[in-house]
């Protein structure tokens, strides 16, 4: 008896469903007689032989989705023409071809005969104002360098392609011999952030007072002693003044190392001699080896090819970079996010910014150096980049925090979303310092890893508490965003006023920039 009952129920249900399909109004379906000639339609369905249509909806591209920042094509073409002109320069062609044609095979180092060395030193002596005449002490230094420091010089030759063009321009402006560029190798091994045990800093190793005297400013954000161009200009001024005093470039170098007073004393003690080699034994021990080291470096750099020295591939040629004067405060992290240039490359190109922050101060022209490939991208999107940077700074504003004792040590536990640049900014230290304090060989971190940090910046518990409070209070008014194809952290942050890329990372415990379509992101608007 139950089976007939079930059959009757199914027949009734299907009949009602089919009739209901006609009775329920559907505003999206348009009968053929109501079509408008100027509109576009597509067939939707056929009911009882009657055709119904619906409007075609044109897909409008979402202008807020920025797959990648793009350069202005015309401006990029002009830059390329100018770059082609520079690349056609004979000197650059020679340098470029020499590097590109190296096969990097192991080169056998031949013994350097004394007669060969004498002949080469004579050629150098003829074209430089320095006294490069042969003597056994200089021969000893040259051979020692060639035998024991080959890799050191190969690395320096690679770096020289970036630094030497900057040096030569500034030295030429002050009529200083261009060979003085080799002095920066002796002083700092071409490390712009090199610091001696007595506090001398930069490529040319300026003490604070001397640097200040020659126009190199040092502040909480900037140390111009580490700026390649400004410090070279100061070194050129200083050496030029020393040459005016002594009338001899060898003595000017000695005075640059130990001070004019020590050179004057050495002249007196030697009985009035004015040749460096005659007063050398009366100079401080460090200075006695300073000029020979400079001359040996000059010889090796000038005759590197003859000795089979293979230049390391330079990260950048100077010609491959350019500068932009910043219009507001911006961090290297923000520049990296916007342009895609690696943080390590930005730090290499901008060594004078102590906290990886470029300040904006009225009357000062602080510049950002970028690879040429990123210059157009930055300039073409400058307004958006600065707006995003400002939004992030505004979001960071906190009540006045407590101060750390500068001598105190902090144990920091790495959390999800942390990276070295973020931690370094928090405590006012450099990424390189954190790596040095913790014996890190790369920038990779593990969640839960403990780091030892010696902070320099006023950051403390009140800031941490404020941060955690704001996160918890914002959770009530947060929204969820679903990642679409083509989305980036940058494009998503632009859709929510006051929200930065770093905010999105923090709220969702993510690091890096990779997103997947369909991913759910928490967005707080509070």
Short mmCIF file of C-alpha atoms in Angstrom, two decimals:
data_model
loop_
_atom_site.label_atom_id
_atom_site.label_comp_id
_atom_site.label_asym_id
_atom_site.label_seq_id
_atom_site.Cartn_x
_atom_site.Cartn_y
_atom_site.Cartn_z
CA UNK A 1 0.00 0.00 0.00
CA UNK A 2 2.91 2.39 0.61
CA UNK A 3 4.33 2.23 -2.97
CA UNK A 4 1.24 3.75 -4.73
CA UNK A 5 1.19 6.55 -2.15
CA UNK A 6 4.84 7.44 -2.86
CA UNK A 7 4.23 7.41 -6.65
CA UNK A 8 1.24 9.78 -6.32
CA UNK A 9 3.40 12.16 -4.22
CA UNK A 10 6.24 12.23 -6.78
CA UNK A 11 3.83 12.88 -9.70
CA UNK A 12 2.22 15.76 -7.74
CA UNK A 13 5.62 17.26 -6.81
CA UNK A 14 7.03 17.21 -10.36
CA UNK A 15 3.82 18.64 -11.85
CA UNK A 16 3.80 21.50 -9.33
CA UNK A 17 7.50 22.24 -9.92
CA UNK A 18 7.07 22.52 -13.70
CA UNK A 19 4.03 24.78 -13.39
CA UNK A 20 5.80 26.89 -10.77
CA UNK A 21 8.62 27.55 -13.21
CA UNK A 22 6.20 29.58 -15.34
CA UNK A 23 4.47 31.38 -12.49
CA UNK A 24 7.55 32.67 -10.58
CA UNK A 25 8.55 36.02 -12.16
CA UNK A 26 12.17 36.25 -13.30
CA UNK A 27 13.24 39.83 -13.92
CA UNK A 28 16.48 38.81 -15.58
CA UNK A 29 14.68 37.15 -18.52
CA UNK A 30 13.39 39.42 -21.29
CA UNK A 31 10.81 38.27 -23.89
CA UNK A 32 11.78 38.74 -27.54
CA UNK A 33 9.16 41.47 -28.14
CA UNK A 34 10.69 43.70 -25.41
CA UNK A 35 14.27 43.74 -26.75
CA UNK A 36 15.80 47.20 -27.32
CA UNK A 37 17.71 47.61 -30.59
CA UNK A 38 20.65 49.54 -29.07
CA UNK A 39 21.35 46.91 -26.41
CA UNK A 40 23.24 43.61 -26.68
CA UNK A 41 21.51 40.40 -25.56
CA UNK A 42 22.17 36.69 -25.43
CA UNK A 43 19.67 33.81 -25.45
CA UNK A 44 18.92 32.70 -21.91
CA UNK A 45 16.26 29.96 -22.16
CA UNK A 46 13.25 28.65 -24.13
CA UNK A 47 9.97 27.99 -22.28
CA UNK A 48 7.01 26.44 -24.13
CA UNK A 49 8.67 27.35 -27.44
CA UNK A 50 9.05 31.02 -26.44
CA UNK A 51 12.55 32.57 -26.39
CA UNK A 52 13.76 34.63 -23.45
CA UNK A 53 16.94 36.74 -23.48
CA UNK A 54 19.23 38.48 -20.97
CA UNK A 55 21.52 41.48 -21.36
CA UNK A 56 25.19 40.93 -22.09
CA UNK A 57 27.29 42.31 -19.22
CA UNK A 58 30.60 43.71 -20.42
CA UNK A 59 33.54 42.88 -18.18
CA UNK A 60 35.19 46.05 -16.88
CA UNK A 61 38.84 45.62 -15.84
CA UNK A 62 39.49 46.35 -12.16
CA UNK A 63 41.79 49.38 -12.29
CA UNK A 64 42.89 48.81 -8.69
CA UNK A 65 44.53 45.50 -9.51
CA UNK A 66 48.16 46.25 -10.31
CA UNK A 67 49.89 43.13 -11.53
CA UNK A 68 53.19 45.00 -11.73
CA UNK A 69 54.27 48.62 -11.75
CA UNK A 70 55.25 49.68 -15.24
CA UNK A 71 57.57 52.32 -16.61
CA UNK A 72 56.61 55.04 -19.07
CA UNK A 73 57.50 53.59 -22.49
CA UNK A 74 58.64 56.85 -24.08
CA UNK A 75 60.84 57.82 -21.13
CA UNK A 76 62.29 54.30 -21.01
CA UNK A 77 63.14 54.56 -24.72
CA UNK A 78 64.97 57.85 -24.12
CA UNK A 79 66.92 56.29 -21.24
CA UNK A 80 67.90 53.36 -23.46
CA UNK A 81 69.17 55.67 -26.20
CA UNK A 82 71.28 57.54 -23.67
CA UNK A 83 72.54 54.29 -22.20
CA UNK A 84 73.46 53.01 -25.67
CA UNK A 85 75.48 56.18 -26.20
CA UNK A 86 77.37 55.60 -22.96
CA UNK A 87 77.97 51.95 -23.76
CA UNK A 88 79.59 52.98 -27.03
CA UNK A 89 82.27 54.83 -25.09
CA UNK A 90 85.64 53.23 -25.88
CA UNK A 91 86.76 53.00 -22.24
CA UNK A 92 83.56 51.30 -21.14
CA UNK A 93 83.68 48.90 -24.09
CA UNK A 94 87.20 47.87 -23.09
CA UNK A 95 86.21 47.24 -19.49
CA UNK A 96 82.99 45.46 -20.37
CA UNK A 97 84.56 43.19 -22.99
CA UNK A 98 87.45 42.28 -20.72
CA UNK A 99 85.05 41.12 -18.00
CA UNK A 100 82.59 39.38 -20.28
CA UNK A 101 85.27 37.42 -22.18
CA UNK A 102 86.94 35.97 -19.10
CA UNK A 103 86.60 32.18 -18.95
CA UNK A 104 87.41 32.05 -15.20
CA UNK A 105 89.85 29.18 -15.59
CA UNK A 106 92.57 28.75 -13.04
CA UNK A 107 95.55 30.96 -13.96
CA UNK A 108 99.07 29.95 -13.15
CA UNK A 109 100.95 32.74 -11.31
CA UNK A 110 104.47 33.17 -12.78
CA UNK A 111 107.32 34.46 -10.65
CA UNK A 112 107.79 38.17 -11.12
CA UNK A 113 111.41 38.81 -12.20
CA UNK A 114 112.99 41.88 -10.66
CA UNK A 115 113.92 43.26 -14.08
CA UNK A 116 110.31 43.01 -15.24
CA UNK A 117 109.12 44.76 -12.09
CA UNK A 118 111.68 47.56 -12.52
CA UNK A 119 110.55 48.15 -16.11
CA UNK A 120 106.88 48.29 -15.14
CA UNK A 121 107.50 50.60 -12.17
CA UNK A 122 109.44 52.92 -14.47
CA UNK A 123 106.44 53.14 -16.80
CA UNK A 124 104.14 53.90 -13.84
CA UNK A 125 106.58 56.48 -12.50
CA UNK A 126 106.58 58.27 -15.85
CA UNK A 127 102.81 58.81 -15.88
CA UNK A 128 102.05 59.56 -12.22
CA UNK A 129 103.18 62.32 -9.83
CA UNK A 130 103.90 59.69 -7.15
CA UNK A 131 107.42 58.40 -6.63
CA UNK A 132 107.11 54.82 -7.93
CA UNK A 133 110.80 54.10 -8.37
CA UNK A 134 112.00 50.59 -7.61
CA UNK A 135 113.36 49.70 -4.20
CA UNK A 136 113.61 46.31 -2.41
CA UNK A 137 110.96 47.23 0.19
CA UNK A 138 108.38 48.00 -2.46
CA UNK A 139 109.27 44.78 -4.33
CA UNK A 140 108.71 42.79 -1.14
CA UNK A 141 105.26 44.30 -0.58
CA UNK A 142 104.19 43.76 -4.19
CA UNK A 143 105.25 40.10 -4.22
CA UNK A 144 103.64 39.48 -0.84
CA UNK A 145 100.33 40.90 -2.08
CA UNK A 146 100.48 38.87 -5.31
CA UNK A 147 101.17 35.61 -3.50
CA UNK A 148 98.82 35.97 -0.55
CA UNK A 149 95.97 38.27 -1.60
CA UNK A 150 94.91 37.19 -5.07
CA UNK A 151 91.22 36.60 -4.24
CA UNK A 152 91.15 39.85 -2.28
CA UNK A 153 92.29 41.83 -5.31
CA UNK A 154 89.99 39.96 -7.68
CA UNK A 155 87.02 40.98 -5.53
CA UNK A 156 88.29 44.57 -5.38
CA UNK A 157 88.65 44.77 -9.14
CA UNK A 158 84.98 43.78 -9.39
CA UNK A 159 83.93 46.47 -6.90
CA UNK A 160 86.09 49.06 -8.65
CA UNK A 161 83.72 49.07 -11.64
CA UNK A 162 81.10 50.59 -9.36
CA UNK A 163 83.20 52.92 -7.19
CA UNK A 164 86.08 54.17 -9.35
CA UNK A 165 83.97 56.24 -11.82
CA UNK A 166 82.55 58.14 -8.83
CA UNK A 167 86.02 58.61 -7.36
CA UNK A 168 87.61 59.81 -10.59
CA UNK A 169 85.01 62.50 -11.18
CA UNK A 170 85.44 64.01 -7.72
CA UNK A 171 89.25 63.74 -7.74
CA UNK A 172 89.40 65.43 -11.14
CA UNK A 173 87.22 68.29 -9.87
CA UNK A 174 89.93 69.14 -7.30
CA UNK A 175 92.98 68.40 -9.51
CA UNK A 176 93.94 65.40 -7.39
CA UNK A 177 95.80 62.60 -9.27
CA UNK A 178 93.31 59.97 -10.37
CA UNK A 179 95.61 57.24 -8.99
CA UNK A 180 94.46 58.35 -5.52
CA UNK A 181 91.39 56.18 -6.15
CA UNK A 182 93.58 53.22 -5.13
CA UNK A 183 93.96 54.78 -1.69
CA UNK A 184 90.37 53.81 -0.85
CA UNK A 185 91.42 50.15 -1.24
CA UNK A 186 94.15 50.61 1.36
CA UNK A 187 91.84 52.57 3.64
CA UNK A 188 88.65 50.52 3.57
CA UNK A 189 88.89 47.67 1.03
CA UNK A 190 86.06 49.55 -0.76
CA UNK A 191 83.65 48.97 2.12
CA UNK A 192 81.60 52.17 2.61
CA UNK A 193 80.54 51.19 6.13
CA UNK A 194 84.01 50.14 7.28
CA UNK A 195 84.82 51.38 10.77
CA UNK A 196 88.25 51.34 12.42
CA UNK A 197 88.94 50.59 16.07
CA UNK A 198 89.32 54.35 16.72
CA UNK A 199 86.07 55.30 14.98
CA UNK A 200 87.26 56.31 11.51
CA UNK A 201 84.40 55.50 9.12
CA UNK A 202 83.70 55.05 5.44
CA UNK A 203 85.56 54.48 2.19
CA UNK A 204 88.10 57.17 3.08
CA UNK A 205 88.13 56.53 6.85
CA UNK A 206 87.21 59.97 8.19
CA UNK A 207 87.17 60.64 11.90
CA UNK A 208 84.02 62.43 13.09
CA UNK A 209 85.67 65.86 13.57
CA UNK A 210 87.66 65.80 10.32
CA UNK A 211 84.63 64.68 8.37
CA UNK A 212 82.53 67.45 9.91
CA UNK A 213 85.21 70.00 8.99
CA UNK A 214 85.02 68.92 5.34
CA UNK A 215 81.23 68.99 5.20
CA UNK A 216 80.32 65.39 6.05
CA UNK A 217 77.26 65.43 8.29
CA UNK A 218 76.48 62.64 10.75
CA UNK A 219 73.01 62.29 12.27
CA UNK A 220 70.77 59.59 13.69
CA UNK A 221 69.66 58.65 10.16
CA UNK A 222 72.60 59.55 7.92
CA UNK A 223 76.38 59.16 8.04
CA UNK A 224 77.79 60.98 5.00
CA UNK A 225 81.22 59.51 5.68
CA UNK A 226 79.71 56.35 4.12
CA UNK A 227 78.37 58.19 1.09
CA UNK A 228 80.71 57.31 -1.82
CA UNK A 229 80.39 60.66 -3.63
CA UNK A 230 80.27 63.06 -0.68
CA UNK A 231 83.11 61.32 1.17
CA UNK A 232 85.28 61.27 -1.97
CA UNK A 233 84.71 65.00 -2.43
CA UNK A 234 85.79 65.55 1.18
CA UNK A 235 88.88 63.34 0.70
CA UNK A 236 89.80 65.28 -2.46
CA UNK A 237 89.53 68.58 -0.59
CA UNK A 238 91.63 67.27 2.28
CA UNK A 239 94.36 65.79 0.06
CA UNK A 240 94.44 68.92 -2.07
CA UNK A 241 95.03 71.04 1.02
CA UNK A 242 97.76 68.65 2.21
CA UNK A 243 99.50 68.86 -1.17
CA UNK A 244 99.36 72.66 -0.92
CA UNK A 245 101.19 72.37 2.41
CA UNK A 246 103.86 69.78 1.48
CA UNK A 247 104.18 70.18 -2.29
CA UNK A 248 104.65 66.40 -2.65
CA UNK A 249 101.97 63.76 -3.14
CA UNK A 250 103.84 61.02 -1.25
CA UNK A 251 104.09 63.28 1.80
CA UNK A 252 100.44 64.32 1.36
CA UNK A 253 99.46 60.64 1.59
CA UNK A 254 101.59 60.16 4.70
CA UNK A 255 99.96 63.22 6.26
CA UNK A 256 96.51 61.89 5.34
CA UNK A 257 97.28 58.77 7.37
CA UNK A 258 99.06 60.14 10.42
CA UNK A 259 98.40 63.88 10.33
CA UNK A 260 100.54 66.80 9.07
CA UNK A 261 102.23 67.17 12.47
CA UNK A 262 103.80 63.70 12.38
CA UNK A 263 105.15 64.28 8.87
CA UNK A 264 106.68 67.62 9.91
CA UNK A 265 108.37 65.92 12.89
CA UNK A 266 109.74 63.18 10.63
CA UNK A 267 111.22 65.82 8.30
CA UNK A 268 112.92 67.53 11.25
CA UNK A 269 114.28 64.26 12.71
CA UNK A 270 115.69 63.18 9.35
CA UNK A 271 117.70 66.38 9.03
CA UNK A 272 115.41 68.19 6.61
CA UNK A 273 114.87 65.50 3.93
CA UNK A 274 111.64 65.93 1.96
CA UNK A 275 111.51 62.58 0.16
CA UNK A 276 109.14 60.05 1.71
CA UNK A 277 111.66 57.19 1.51
CA UNK A 278 114.27 59.29 3.33
CA UNK A 279 111.96 60.19 6.23
CA UNK A 280 110.09 56.88 6.35
CA UNK A 281 112.07 55.48 9.31
CA UNK A 282 111.02 58.52 11.38
CA UNK A 283 107.30 58.12 10.70
CA UNK A 284 104.87 56.15 12.90
CA UNK A 285 105.06 52.41 12.14
CA UNK A 286 101.64 52.29 10.47
CA UNK A 287 102.48 55.24 8.21
CA UNK A 288 105.85 53.72 7.30
CA UNK A 289 103.97 50.90 5.56
CA UNK A 290 101.12 53.07 4.26
CA UNK A 291 102.67 54.53 1.12
CA UNK A 292 104.33 51.20 0.09
CA UNK A 293 100.93 49.52 0.46
CA UNK A 294 99.36 52.22 -1.71
CA UNK A 295 102.07 51.93 -4.40
CA UNK A 296 101.86 48.12 -4.36
CA UNK A 297 98.08 48.33 -4.74
CA UNK A 298 98.47 50.77 -7.62
CA UNK A 299 100.92 48.41 -9.37
CA UNK A 300 98.69 45.34 -8.96
CA UNK A 301 95.53 47.12 -10.13
CA UNK A 302 97.37 48.58 -13.13
CA UNK A 303 98.99 45.26 -14.06
CA UNK A 304 96.19 42.90 -12.94
CA UNK A 305 95.76 41.45 -16.43
CA UNK A 306 99.48 40.70 -16.75
CA UNK A 307 99.35 38.75 -13.47
CA UNK A 308 96.28 36.76 -14.45
CA UNK A 309 94.00 38.32 -11.84
CA UNK A 310 90.38 37.51 -12.69
CA UNK A 311 87.85 40.12 -11.68
CA UNK A 312 84.81 38.91 -9.81
CA UNK A 313 81.63 39.77 -11.66
CA UNK A 314 80.49 43.13 -10.27
CA UNK A 315 76.99 43.37 -8.82
CA UNK A 316 76.68 46.74 -10.55
CA UNK A 317 78.65 48.97 -12.84
CA UNK A 318 78.32 52.60 -11.86
CA UNK A 319 76.80 53.27 -15.28
CA UNK A 320 73.95 50.88 -14.47
CA UNK A 321 72.65 53.02 -11.58
CA UNK A 322 71.12 56.45 -11.12
CA UNK A 323 69.79 58.61 -8.28
CA UNK A 324 66.49 60.25 -7.33
CA UNK A 325 66.20 63.03 -4.74
CA UNK A 326 63.48 61.89 -2.32
CA UNK A 327 60.43 64.08 -1.74
CA UNK A 328 59.42 62.62 1.62
CA UNK A 329 60.69 60.12 4.18
CA UNK A 330 60.79 56.57 2.88
CA UNK A 331 62.41 53.31 4.00
CA UNK A 332 64.48 50.98 1.86
CA UNK A 333 61.97 48.24 2.73
CA UNK A 334 59.19 50.30 1.17
CA UNK A 335 61.32 50.99 -1.91
CA UNK A 336 62.07 47.27 -2.19
CA UNK A 337 58.36 46.42 -1.96
CA UNK A 338 57.43 48.94 -4.66
CA UNK A 339 60.26 48.33 -7.14
CA UNK A 340 61.14 44.67 -6.58
CA UNK A 341 64.82 45.51 -5.98
CA UNK A 342 66.30 43.25 -3.31
CA UNK A 343 66.90 44.80 0.11
CA UNK A 344 70.58 43.79 0.06
CA UNK A 345 71.07 45.59 -3.26
CA UNK A 346 69.42 48.75 -1.93
CA UNK A 347 71.68 48.66 1.14
CA UNK A 348 74.74 48.28 -1.10
CA UNK A 349 73.68 51.21 -3.29
CA UNK A 350 72.66 53.45 -0.33
CA UNK A 351 75.24 52.82 2.42
CA UNK A 352 74.98 56.20 4.16
CA UNK A 353 71.48 55.57 5.58
CA UNK A 354 72.23 54.06 8.98
CA UNK A 355 68.74 52.70 9.76
CA UNK A 356 67.75 51.96 6.14
CA UNK A 357 65.52 55.06 6.32
CA UNK A 358 65.94 58.00 3.93
CA UNK A 359 64.79 61.13 5.77
CA UNK A 360 63.30 64.24 4.20
CA UNK A 361 64.71 67.44 5.68
CA UNK A 362 64.18 70.90 4.23
CA UNK A 363 67.39 72.23 2.72
CA UNK A 364 68.95 68.77 2.35
CA UNK A 365 68.94 66.75 -0.86
CA UNK A 366 68.95 63.13 0.25
CA UNK A 367 69.08 60.83 -2.76
CA UNK A 368 68.02 57.26 -3.40
CA UNK A 369 70.31 55.29 -5.71
CA UNK A 370 68.60 52.57 -7.75
CA UNK A 371 69.46 50.23 -10.61
CA UNK A 372 68.52 51.90 -13.90
CA UNK A 373 65.95 49.17 -14.50
CA UNK A 374 64.01 50.42 -11.44
CA UNK A 375 64.38 54.19 -11.95
CA UNK A 376 61.56 54.48 -14.46
CA UNK A 377 59.24 52.32 -12.37
CA UNK A 378 59.83 54.50 -9.30
CA UNK A 379 59.44 57.85 -11.09
CA UNK A 380 56.39 56.74 -13.06
CA UNK A 381 54.62 55.60 -9.85
CA UNK A 382 56.17 58.11 -7.46
CA UNK A 383 52.93 59.53 -6.09
CA UNK A 384 51.45 56.12 -5.27
CA UNK A 385 54.71 54.91 -3.69
CA UNK A 386 54.97 57.96 -1.43
CA UNK A 387 51.26 57.71 -0.49
CA UNK A 388 51.68 54.09 0.54
CA UNK A 389 54.84 54.92 2.50
CA UNK A 390 53.06 57.73 4.34
CA UNK A 391 50.09 55.51 5.15
CA UNK A 392 52.44 52.97 6.68
CA UNK A 393 54.22 55.65 8.74
CA UNK A 394 50.85 56.96 9.96
CA UNK A 395 49.80 53.46 11.01
CA UNK A 396 53.01 53.05 13.02
CA UNK A 397 52.40 56.13 15.19
CA UNK A 398 52.55 55.06 18.86
CA UNK A 399 52.52 56.66 22.30
CA UNK A 400 55.97 57.70 23.56
CA UNK A 401 57.71 54.43 24.42
CA UNK A 402 60.15 53.63 27.16
CA UNK A 403 63.86 53.79 26.38
CA UNK A 404 66.20 50.83 26.37
CA UNK A 405 69.53 51.13 28.10
CA UNK A 406 72.00 51.32 25.21
CA UNK A 407 74.20 48.76 26.92
CA UNK A 408 71.38 46.30 27.60
CA UNK A 409 70.94 43.04 25.76
CA UNK A 410 67.58 41.84 24.42
CA UNK A 411 66.58 38.28 23.63
CA UNK A 412 64.06 38.38 20.80
CA UNK A 413 61.90 35.42 19.75
CA UNK A 414 61.18 35.27 16.02
CA UNK A 415 57.46 35.24 15.20
CA UNK A 416 55.53 34.47 12.04
CA UNK A 417 55.92 37.34 9.57
CA UNK A 418 59.22 38.52 11.01
CA UNK A 419 62.22 39.25 8.82
CA UNK A 420 65.60 40.79 9.62
CA UNK A 421 64.79 44.23 8.18
CA UNK A 422 61.64 44.51 10.28
CA UNK A 423 63.42 43.48 13.49
CA UNK A 424 66.37 45.79 12.73
CA UNK A 425 64.08 48.81 12.32
CA UNK A 426 62.27 48.00 15.55
CA UNK A 427 65.46 48.16 17.61
CA UNK A 428 67.32 50.81 15.58
CA UNK A 429 70.16 48.52 14.47
CA UNK A 430 71.44 47.20 11.14
CA UNK A 431 70.62 43.85 9.58
CA UNK A 432 74.36 43.18 9.34
CA UNK A 433 74.71 43.76 13.10
CA UNK A 434 71.97 41.25 13.94
CA UNK A 435 73.67 38.72 11.66
CA UNK A 436 77.04 39.38 13.29
CA UNK A 437 75.70 39.15 16.87
CA UNK A 438 73.99 35.85 16.11
CA UNK A 439 76.46 34.25 13.70
CA UNK A 440 73.92 34.22 10.84
CA UNK A 441 75.24 33.54 7.33
CA UNK A 442 71.97 34.30 5.51
CA UNK A 443 68.80 36.34 6.02
CA UNK A 444 66.64 33.26 6.69
CA UNK A 445 64.89 33.01 10.07
CA UNK A 446 62.93 30.24 11.81
CA UNK A 447 59.79 30.83 13.84
CA UNK A 448 60.74 30.48 17.49
CA UNK A 449 64.41 31.25 16.85
CA UNK A 450 66.05 33.35 19.59
CA UNK A 451 68.09 36.40 18.57
CA UNK A 452 70.46 38.46 20.70
CA UNK A 453 70.09 42.19 20.01
CA UNK A 454 71.81 45.26 21.46
CA UNK A 455 69.21 47.97 20.76
CA UNK A 456 69.97 51.60 19.95
CA UNK A 457 66.44 52.81 19.36
CA UNK A 458 63.69 53.78 21.81
CA UNK A 459 61.39 50.78 21.46
CA UNK A 460 60.00 48.92 24.43
CA UNK A 461 57.19 47.22 26.25
CA UNK A 462 54.70 50.08 25.91
CA UNK A 463 54.98 49.90 22.13
CA UNK A 464 54.58 46.14 22.14
CA UNK A 465 51.56 46.43 24.42
CA UNK A 466 50.05 49.15 22.24
CA UNK A 467 50.56 47.01 19.17
CA UNK A 468 48.94 43.95 20.71
CA UNK A 469 46.04 46.05 22.06
CA UNK A 470 45.36 47.59 18.67
CA UNK A 471 45.34 44.16 17.08
CA UNK A 472 42.86 42.75 19.57
CA UNK A 473 40.59 45.80 19.45
CA UNK A 474 40.55 45.79 15.67
CA UNK A 475 39.48 42.18 15.46
CA UNK A 476 35.87 43.16 16.10
CA UNK A 477 35.72 45.42 13.05
CA UNK A 478 37.81 43.40 10.64
CA UNK A 479 36.69 42.24 7.22
CA UNK A 480 37.81 39.42 4.96
CA UNK A 481 39.22 39.89 1.47
CA UNK A 482 39.43 37.04 -1.04
CA UNK A 483 42.55 37.18 -3.20
CA UNK A 484 41.86 37.36 -6.91
CA UNK A 485 44.07 36.47 -9.86
CA UNK A 486 46.53 39.32 -10.45
CA UNK A 487 46.28 40.66 -6.89
CA UNK A 488 49.39 41.74 -5.00
CA UNK A 489 49.83 42.95 -1.42
CA UNK A 490 50.38 46.43 -2.85
CA UNK A 491 47.17 46.48 -4.94
CA UNK A 492 45.11 45.10 -2.05
CA UNK A 493 46.46 47.72 0.39
CA UNK A 494 45.38 50.47 -2.05
CA UNK A 495 41.75 49.29 -1.80
CA UNK A 496 41.63 49.98 1.95
CA UNK A 497 42.53 53.57 3.04
CA UNK A 498 45.10 53.64 5.82
CA UNK A 499 46.09 49.99 5.33
CA UNK A 500 49.71 49.23 4.45
CA UNK A 501 51.38 46.16 2.99
CA UNK A 502 52.98 45.46 6.35
CA UNK A 503 49.58 45.72 8.09
CA UNK A 504 48.23 42.95 5.87
CA UNK A 505 51.28 40.81 6.59
CA UNK A 506 50.95 41.32 10.35
CA UNK A 507 47.20 40.67 10.47
CA UNK A 508 47.55 37.44 8.50
CA UNK A 509 50.90 36.15 9.84
CA UNK A 510 52.49 35.98 6.38
CA UNK A 511 55.92 36.90 5.14
CA UNK A 512 57.10 37.65 1.64
CA UNK A 513 54.85 38.78 -1.20
CA UNK A 514 53.38 35.56 -2.61
CA UNK A 515 49.60 35.27 -2.74
CA UNK A 516 47.31 32.56 -4.16
CA UNK A 517 43.89 33.20 -5.74
CA UNK A 518 41.16 32.23 -3.29
CA UNK A 519 43.27 32.95 -0.20
CA UNK A 520 41.29 34.70 2.56
CA UNK A 521 42.97 37.77 4.07
CA UNK A 522 41.89 39.51 7.25
CA UNK A 523 41.66 43.30 6.74
CA UNK A 524 41.20 45.57 9.77
CA UNK A 525 39.70 49.01 9.17
CA UNK A 526 39.89 50.30 12.73
#
